Short mmCIF file of N, CA and C in Angstrom, two decimals:
data_model
loop_
_atom_site.label_atom_id
_atom_site.label_comp_id
_atom_site.label_asym_id
_atom_site.label_seq_id
_atom_site.Cartn_x
_atom_site.Cartn_y
_atom_site.Cartn_z
N MET A 253 0.83 -1.19 0.00
CA MET A 253 0.00 0.00 0.00
C MET A 253 0.88 1.25 0.00
N ALA A 254 0.57 2.17 -0.84
CA ALA A 254 1.36 3.39 -0.97
C ALA A 254 1.15 4.30 0.24
N ARG A 255 2.24 4.92 0.66
CA ARG A 255 2.17 5.83 1.79
C ARG A 255 1.54 7.14 1.34
N LYS A 256 0.73 7.72 2.23
CA LYS A 256 0.07 8.99 1.92
C LYS A 256 1.09 10.13 1.95
N PHE A 257 1.01 11.00 0.97
CA PHE A 257 1.91 12.15 0.89
C PHE A 257 1.66 13.09 2.06
N HIS A 258 2.74 13.52 2.71
CA HIS A 258 2.63 14.50 3.79
C HIS A 258 3.30 15.80 3.36
N LYS A 259 2.58 16.89 3.45
CA LYS A 259 3.13 18.21 3.08
C LYS A 259 3.86 18.78 4.29
N HIS A 260 5.15 18.47 4.40
CA HIS A 260 5.96 18.94 5.52
C HIS A 260 6.02 20.46 5.55
N LYS A 261 6.14 20.99 6.78
CA LYS A 261 6.28 22.43 6.98
C LYS A 261 7.71 22.68 7.43
N LEU A 262 8.41 23.57 6.71
CA LEU A 262 9.81 23.85 7.00
C LEU A 262 10.02 25.31 7.35
N LEU A 263 11.02 25.55 8.19
CA LEU A 263 11.43 26.91 8.55
C LEU A 263 12.89 27.06 8.15
N LEU A 264 13.15 27.91 7.16
CA LEU A 264 14.51 28.16 6.70
C LEU A 264 15.18 29.16 7.63
N ASP A 265 16.34 28.78 8.14
CA ASP A 265 17.11 29.60 9.06
C ASP A 265 17.55 30.91 8.39
N GLU A 266 17.89 31.90 9.21
CA GLU A 266 18.27 33.23 8.71
C GLU A 266 19.46 33.18 7.76
N GLY A 267 20.43 32.32 8.00
CA GLY A 267 21.60 32.22 7.14
C GLY A 267 21.37 31.42 5.87
N PHE A 268 20.19 30.85 5.76
CA PHE A 268 19.84 30.03 4.59
C PHE A 268 19.21 30.92 3.53
N PRO A 269 19.48 30.66 2.25
CA PRO A 269 18.85 31.48 1.20
C PRO A 269 17.32 31.39 1.23
N VAL A 270 16.68 32.36 0.64
CA VAL A 270 15.21 32.40 0.60
C VAL A 270 14.67 31.21 -0.19
N ARG A 271 13.39 30.93 -0.02
CA ARG A 271 12.79 29.71 -0.57
C ARG A 271 12.79 29.63 -2.09
N SER A 272 12.96 30.75 -2.78
CA SER A 272 13.01 30.71 -4.25
C SER A 272 14.24 29.92 -4.75
N TYR A 273 15.23 29.71 -3.89
CA TYR A 273 16.41 28.91 -4.25
C TYR A 273 16.07 27.42 -4.28
N LEU A 274 14.91 27.06 -3.76
CA LEU A 274 14.47 25.65 -3.70
C LEU A 274 13.13 25.50 -4.41
N PRO A 275 13.07 25.73 -5.72
CA PRO A 275 11.78 25.79 -6.42
C PRO A 275 10.93 24.52 -6.31
N THR A 276 11.53 23.35 -6.43
CA THR A 276 10.76 22.11 -6.36
C THR A 276 10.21 21.90 -4.95
N SER A 277 11.08 22.00 -3.96
CA SER A 277 10.64 21.81 -2.57
C SER A 277 9.62 22.87 -2.17
N ASN A 278 9.83 24.10 -2.62
CA ASN A 278 8.91 25.19 -2.30
C ASN A 278 7.53 24.95 -2.89
N SER A 279 7.47 24.33 -4.06
CA SER A 279 6.17 24.10 -4.69
C SER A 279 5.44 22.90 -4.08
N ARG A 280 6.18 21.96 -3.50
CA ARG A 280 5.56 20.74 -2.97
C ARG A 280 5.31 20.80 -1.46
N PHE A 281 6.06 21.63 -0.76
CA PHE A 281 5.98 21.67 0.70
C PHE A 281 5.77 23.11 1.17
N ASP A 282 5.50 23.27 2.45
CA ASP A 282 5.20 24.58 3.03
C ASP A 282 6.49 25.16 3.62
N LEU A 283 7.21 25.95 2.84
CA LEU A 283 8.46 26.56 3.28
C LEU A 283 8.24 28.01 3.69
N LYS A 284 8.85 28.38 4.81
CA LYS A 284 8.86 29.77 5.27
C LYS A 284 10.28 30.13 5.65
N HIS A 285 10.71 31.34 5.29
CA HIS A 285 12.03 31.83 5.66
C HIS A 285 11.87 32.71 6.89
N ILE A 286 12.71 32.48 7.89
CA ILE A 286 12.59 33.18 9.17
C ILE A 286 12.63 34.70 9.00
N SER A 287 13.47 35.21 8.11
CA SER A 287 13.59 36.67 7.91
C SER A 287 12.61 37.19 6.88
N GLU A 288 12.62 36.57 5.70
CA GLU A 288 11.83 37.08 4.58
C GLU A 288 10.33 36.91 4.77
N ASP A 289 9.91 35.76 5.29
CA ASP A 289 8.48 35.49 5.42
C ASP A 289 7.92 35.84 6.81
N LEU A 290 8.68 35.51 7.85
CA LEU A 290 8.18 35.73 9.21
C LEU A 290 8.67 37.03 9.82
N LYS A 291 9.55 37.73 9.11
CA LYS A 291 10.07 39.03 9.56
C LYS A 291 10.71 38.96 10.94
N GLN A 292 11.37 37.84 11.22
CA GLN A 292 12.07 37.64 12.49
C GLN A 292 13.57 37.64 12.20
N ASN A 293 14.26 38.66 12.67
CA ASN A 293 15.70 38.77 12.44
C ASN A 293 16.46 38.73 13.75
N GLY A 294 17.66 38.16 13.71
CA GLY A 294 18.54 38.19 14.87
C GLY A 294 18.13 37.29 16.02
N LEU A 295 17.28 36.29 15.76
CA LEU A 295 16.90 35.36 16.82
C LEU A 295 18.04 34.40 17.10
N SER A 296 18.14 33.95 18.34
CA SER A 296 19.14 32.94 18.67
C SER A 296 18.70 31.59 18.08
N ASP A 297 19.63 30.66 18.00
CA ASP A 297 19.30 29.33 17.49
C ASP A 297 18.21 28.68 18.35
N GLU A 298 18.29 28.87 19.66
CA GLU A 298 17.29 28.32 20.58
C GLU A 298 15.90 28.91 20.30
N GLU A 299 15.86 30.22 20.03
CA GLU A 299 14.57 30.87 19.74
C GLU A 299 14.00 30.38 18.41
N ILE A 300 14.85 30.18 17.42
CA ILE A 300 14.40 29.66 16.13
C ILE A 300 13.86 28.25 16.30
N HIS A 301 14.56 27.43 17.06
CA HIS A 301 14.13 26.05 17.31
C HIS A 301 12.79 26.04 18.05
N ARG A 302 12.65 26.89 19.04
CA ARG A 302 11.40 26.98 19.80
C ARG A 302 10.24 27.43 18.90
N LEU A 303 10.49 28.45 18.09
CA LEU A 303 9.48 28.96 17.16
C LEU A 303 9.05 27.86 16.17
N ALA A 304 10.02 27.12 15.67
CA ALA A 304 9.72 26.02 14.75
C ALA A 304 8.85 24.97 15.44
N GLY A 305 9.16 24.65 16.67
CA GLY A 305 8.37 23.68 17.42
C GLY A 305 6.95 24.16 17.67
N GLU A 306 6.80 25.44 17.99
CA GLU A 306 5.47 26.00 18.25
C GLU A 306 4.61 26.00 16.99
N SER A 307 5.24 26.13 15.83
CA SER A 307 4.48 26.18 14.58
C SER A 307 4.52 24.86 13.81
N GLY A 308 5.09 23.82 14.41
CA GLY A 308 5.13 22.51 13.78
C GLY A 308 5.98 22.47 12.52
N ARG A 309 7.06 23.24 12.51
CA ARG A 309 7.95 23.29 11.34
C ARG A 309 9.28 22.64 11.66
N ILE A 310 9.95 22.15 10.63
CA ILE A 310 11.28 21.57 10.74
C ILE A 310 12.28 22.63 10.30
N VAL A 311 13.31 22.86 11.11
CA VAL A 311 14.32 23.86 10.80
C VAL A 311 15.25 23.32 9.71
N VAL A 312 15.52 24.15 8.70
CA VAL A 312 16.52 23.84 7.67
C VAL A 312 17.62 24.88 7.83
N THR A 313 18.86 24.40 8.04
CA THR A 313 19.95 25.32 8.37
C THR A 313 21.27 24.88 7.76
N LEU A 314 22.15 25.84 7.57
CA LEU A 314 23.54 25.58 7.20
C LEU A 314 24.39 25.47 8.48
N ASN A 315 23.82 25.91 9.59
CA ASN A 315 24.49 26.00 10.88
C ASN A 315 24.30 24.69 11.66
N ILE A 316 24.86 23.61 11.13
CA ILE A 316 24.62 22.28 11.69
C ILE A 316 25.14 22.14 13.12
N LYS A 317 26.36 22.61 13.38
CA LYS A 317 26.96 22.37 14.70
C LYS A 317 26.18 23.01 15.84
N ASP A 318 25.61 24.18 15.62
CA ASP A 318 24.87 24.83 16.70
C ASP A 318 23.47 24.26 16.90
N PHE A 319 22.89 23.70 15.83
CA PHE A 319 21.55 23.12 15.95
C PHE A 319 21.58 21.66 16.37
N LYS A 320 22.73 21.00 16.24
CA LYS A 320 22.82 19.57 16.58
C LYS A 320 22.33 19.26 17.99
N PRO A 321 22.77 19.99 19.03
CA PRO A 321 22.28 19.67 20.37
C PRO A 321 20.79 20.02 20.58
N LEU A 322 20.25 20.88 19.75
CA LEU A 322 18.84 21.27 19.90
C LEU A 322 17.88 20.24 19.30
N ALA A 323 18.33 19.53 18.28
CA ALA A 323 17.46 18.62 17.52
C ALA A 323 16.66 17.65 18.38
N PRO A 324 17.27 16.95 19.34
CA PRO A 324 16.50 15.97 20.11
C PRO A 324 15.66 16.58 21.24
N MET A 325 15.69 17.89 21.40
CA MET A 325 15.02 18.53 22.53
C MET A 325 13.52 18.70 22.36
N SER A 326 12.99 18.48 21.17
CA SER A 326 11.55 18.66 20.95
C SER A 326 11.04 17.62 19.97
N LYS A 327 9.89 17.05 20.28
CA LYS A 327 9.23 16.11 19.37
C LYS A 327 8.26 16.84 18.44
N ASN A 328 8.23 18.18 18.50
CA ASN A 328 7.37 18.98 17.64
C ASN A 328 8.13 19.56 16.45
N THR A 329 9.45 19.40 16.45
CA THR A 329 10.28 19.90 15.35
C THR A 329 11.46 18.98 15.16
N GLY A 330 12.17 19.20 14.10
CA GLY A 330 13.42 18.50 13.82
C GLY A 330 14.35 19.48 13.16
N VAL A 331 15.54 19.01 12.80
CA VAL A 331 16.51 19.87 12.15
C VAL A 331 17.07 19.15 10.93
N ILE A 332 17.06 19.83 9.81
CA ILE A 332 17.72 19.34 8.60
C ILE A 332 18.91 20.24 8.37
N GLY A 333 20.09 19.68 8.56
CA GLY A 333 21.33 20.42 8.34
C GLY A 333 21.80 20.22 6.91
N VAL A 334 22.18 21.30 6.27
CA VAL A 334 22.59 21.25 4.87
C VAL A 334 24.06 21.64 4.76
N SER A 335 24.83 20.83 4.04
CA SER A 335 26.24 21.13 3.80
C SER A 335 26.35 22.40 2.95
N ALA A 336 27.17 23.34 3.42
CA ALA A 336 27.36 24.60 2.70
C ALA A 336 28.07 24.40 1.37
N ALA A 337 28.72 23.25 1.17
CA ALA A 337 29.44 22.97 -0.07
C ALA A 337 28.53 22.48 -1.19
N LEU A 338 27.30 22.18 -0.86
CA LEU A 338 26.37 21.61 -1.84
C LEU A 338 25.67 22.71 -2.63
N PRO A 339 25.67 22.65 -3.97
CA PRO A 339 24.94 23.64 -4.77
C PRO A 339 23.44 23.57 -4.46
N PHE A 340 22.76 24.70 -4.51
CA PHE A 340 21.35 24.72 -4.11
C PHE A 340 20.44 23.91 -5.03
N GLU A 341 20.85 23.69 -6.27
CA GLU A 341 20.08 22.80 -7.15
C GLU A 341 20.08 21.38 -6.56
N GLN A 342 21.23 20.95 -6.03
CA GLN A 342 21.33 19.64 -5.40
C GLN A 342 20.60 19.61 -4.06
N VAL A 343 20.70 20.70 -3.30
CA VAL A 343 19.97 20.79 -2.03
C VAL A 343 18.48 20.61 -2.29
N ASP A 344 17.96 21.27 -3.30
CA ASP A 344 16.54 21.19 -3.63
C ASP A 344 16.16 19.74 -3.96
N LYS A 345 16.95 19.08 -4.78
CA LYS A 345 16.66 17.68 -5.16
C LYS A 345 16.69 16.75 -3.95
N LYS A 346 17.75 16.88 -3.15
CA LYS A 346 17.91 16.00 -1.99
C LYS A 346 16.86 16.28 -0.92
N LEU A 347 16.54 17.53 -0.70
CA LEU A 347 15.52 17.90 0.27
C LEU A 347 14.16 17.38 -0.17
N ASN A 348 13.83 17.58 -1.43
CA ASN A 348 12.57 17.09 -1.97
C ASN A 348 12.47 15.57 -1.83
N SER A 349 13.55 14.87 -2.14
CA SER A 349 13.57 13.41 -2.02
C SER A 349 13.38 12.97 -0.57
N LEU A 350 14.10 13.58 0.34
CA LEU A 350 13.99 13.25 1.76
C LEU A 350 12.56 13.46 2.27
N LEU A 351 12.00 14.61 1.97
CA LEU A 351 10.66 14.95 2.46
C LEU A 351 9.60 14.05 1.84
N THR A 352 9.75 13.73 0.57
CA THR A 352 8.77 12.88 -0.11
C THR A 352 8.74 11.49 0.50
N LYS A 353 9.91 10.99 0.92
CA LYS A 353 10.01 9.64 1.49
C LYS A 353 9.65 9.59 2.98
N SER A 354 9.56 10.74 3.64
CA SER A 354 9.39 10.78 5.09
C SER A 354 7.94 10.94 5.51
N THR A 355 7.58 10.25 6.58
CA THR A 355 6.24 10.37 7.15
C THR A 355 6.16 11.65 7.97
N ALA A 356 4.97 11.96 8.43
CA ALA A 356 4.74 13.19 9.20
C ALA A 356 5.63 13.30 10.42
N LYS A 357 5.88 12.20 11.12
CA LYS A 357 6.63 12.26 12.39
C LYS A 357 8.05 11.74 12.29
N GLN A 358 8.42 11.24 11.15
CA GLN A 358 9.72 10.59 10.99
C GLN A 358 10.92 11.51 11.22
N LEU A 359 10.80 12.79 10.94
CA LEU A 359 11.93 13.72 11.06
C LEU A 359 11.94 14.48 12.39
N LEU A 360 10.90 14.31 13.19
CA LEU A 360 10.78 15.07 14.43
C LEU A 360 11.73 14.54 15.51
N GLY A 361 12.35 15.48 16.24
CA GLY A 361 13.27 15.12 17.31
C GLY A 361 14.61 14.61 16.81
N LYS A 362 14.91 14.84 15.53
CA LYS A 362 16.14 14.32 14.95
C LYS A 362 16.90 15.40 14.19
N LEU A 363 18.19 15.10 13.96
CA LEU A 363 19.02 15.90 13.07
C LEU A 363 19.29 15.03 11.84
N ILE A 364 18.91 15.52 10.69
CA ILE A 364 19.18 14.85 9.42
C ILE A 364 20.12 15.76 8.64
N ILE A 365 21.19 15.18 8.08
CA ILE A 365 22.16 15.99 7.36
C ILE A 365 22.09 15.68 5.87
N ILE A 366 22.00 16.74 5.08
CA ILE A 366 22.03 16.62 3.62
C ILE A 366 23.41 17.09 3.19
N SER A 367 24.16 16.17 2.59
CA SER A 367 25.53 16.51 2.16
C SER A 367 25.75 16.06 0.73
N GLY A 368 26.97 16.20 0.26
CA GLY A 368 27.32 15.85 -1.11
C GLY A 368 27.45 14.37 -1.34
N GLU A 369 27.60 13.58 -0.27
CA GLU A 369 27.72 12.15 -0.43
C GLU A 369 26.40 11.58 -0.88
N SER A 370 26.47 10.58 -1.72
CA SER A 370 25.26 9.95 -2.23
C SER A 370 25.27 8.48 -1.85
N LYS A 371 24.12 7.94 -1.49
CA LYS A 371 24.02 6.53 -1.11
C LYS A 371 23.60 5.66 -2.28
N SER A 372 23.54 6.22 -3.47
CA SER A 372 23.04 5.45 -4.61
C SER A 372 24.07 4.57 -5.23
#
């Protein structure tokens, strides 16, 4: 039986490019940028993580090391860390693939890293 599609809600961190850099993921999922869409600037990583949890969004960040300890602290959000070396066209493909394969709760309370390595 095919799994039902879940439209994940994501919160792009302040240091992450705006959602137009991720056209496929932006069209299939609910992406919001912390600065551009929510008009929240200069928040600490803890505040961003808390805000994501309150709104049921998963944080997408280039700042993996600072968000790593926050990831398991809430079952209402998760963290997707993106390698800064990866071109955004690849980030969009890999993010879209990850989200399409993931259930509603599968990414919550976890840190998932998207990097240049491929498992194929």
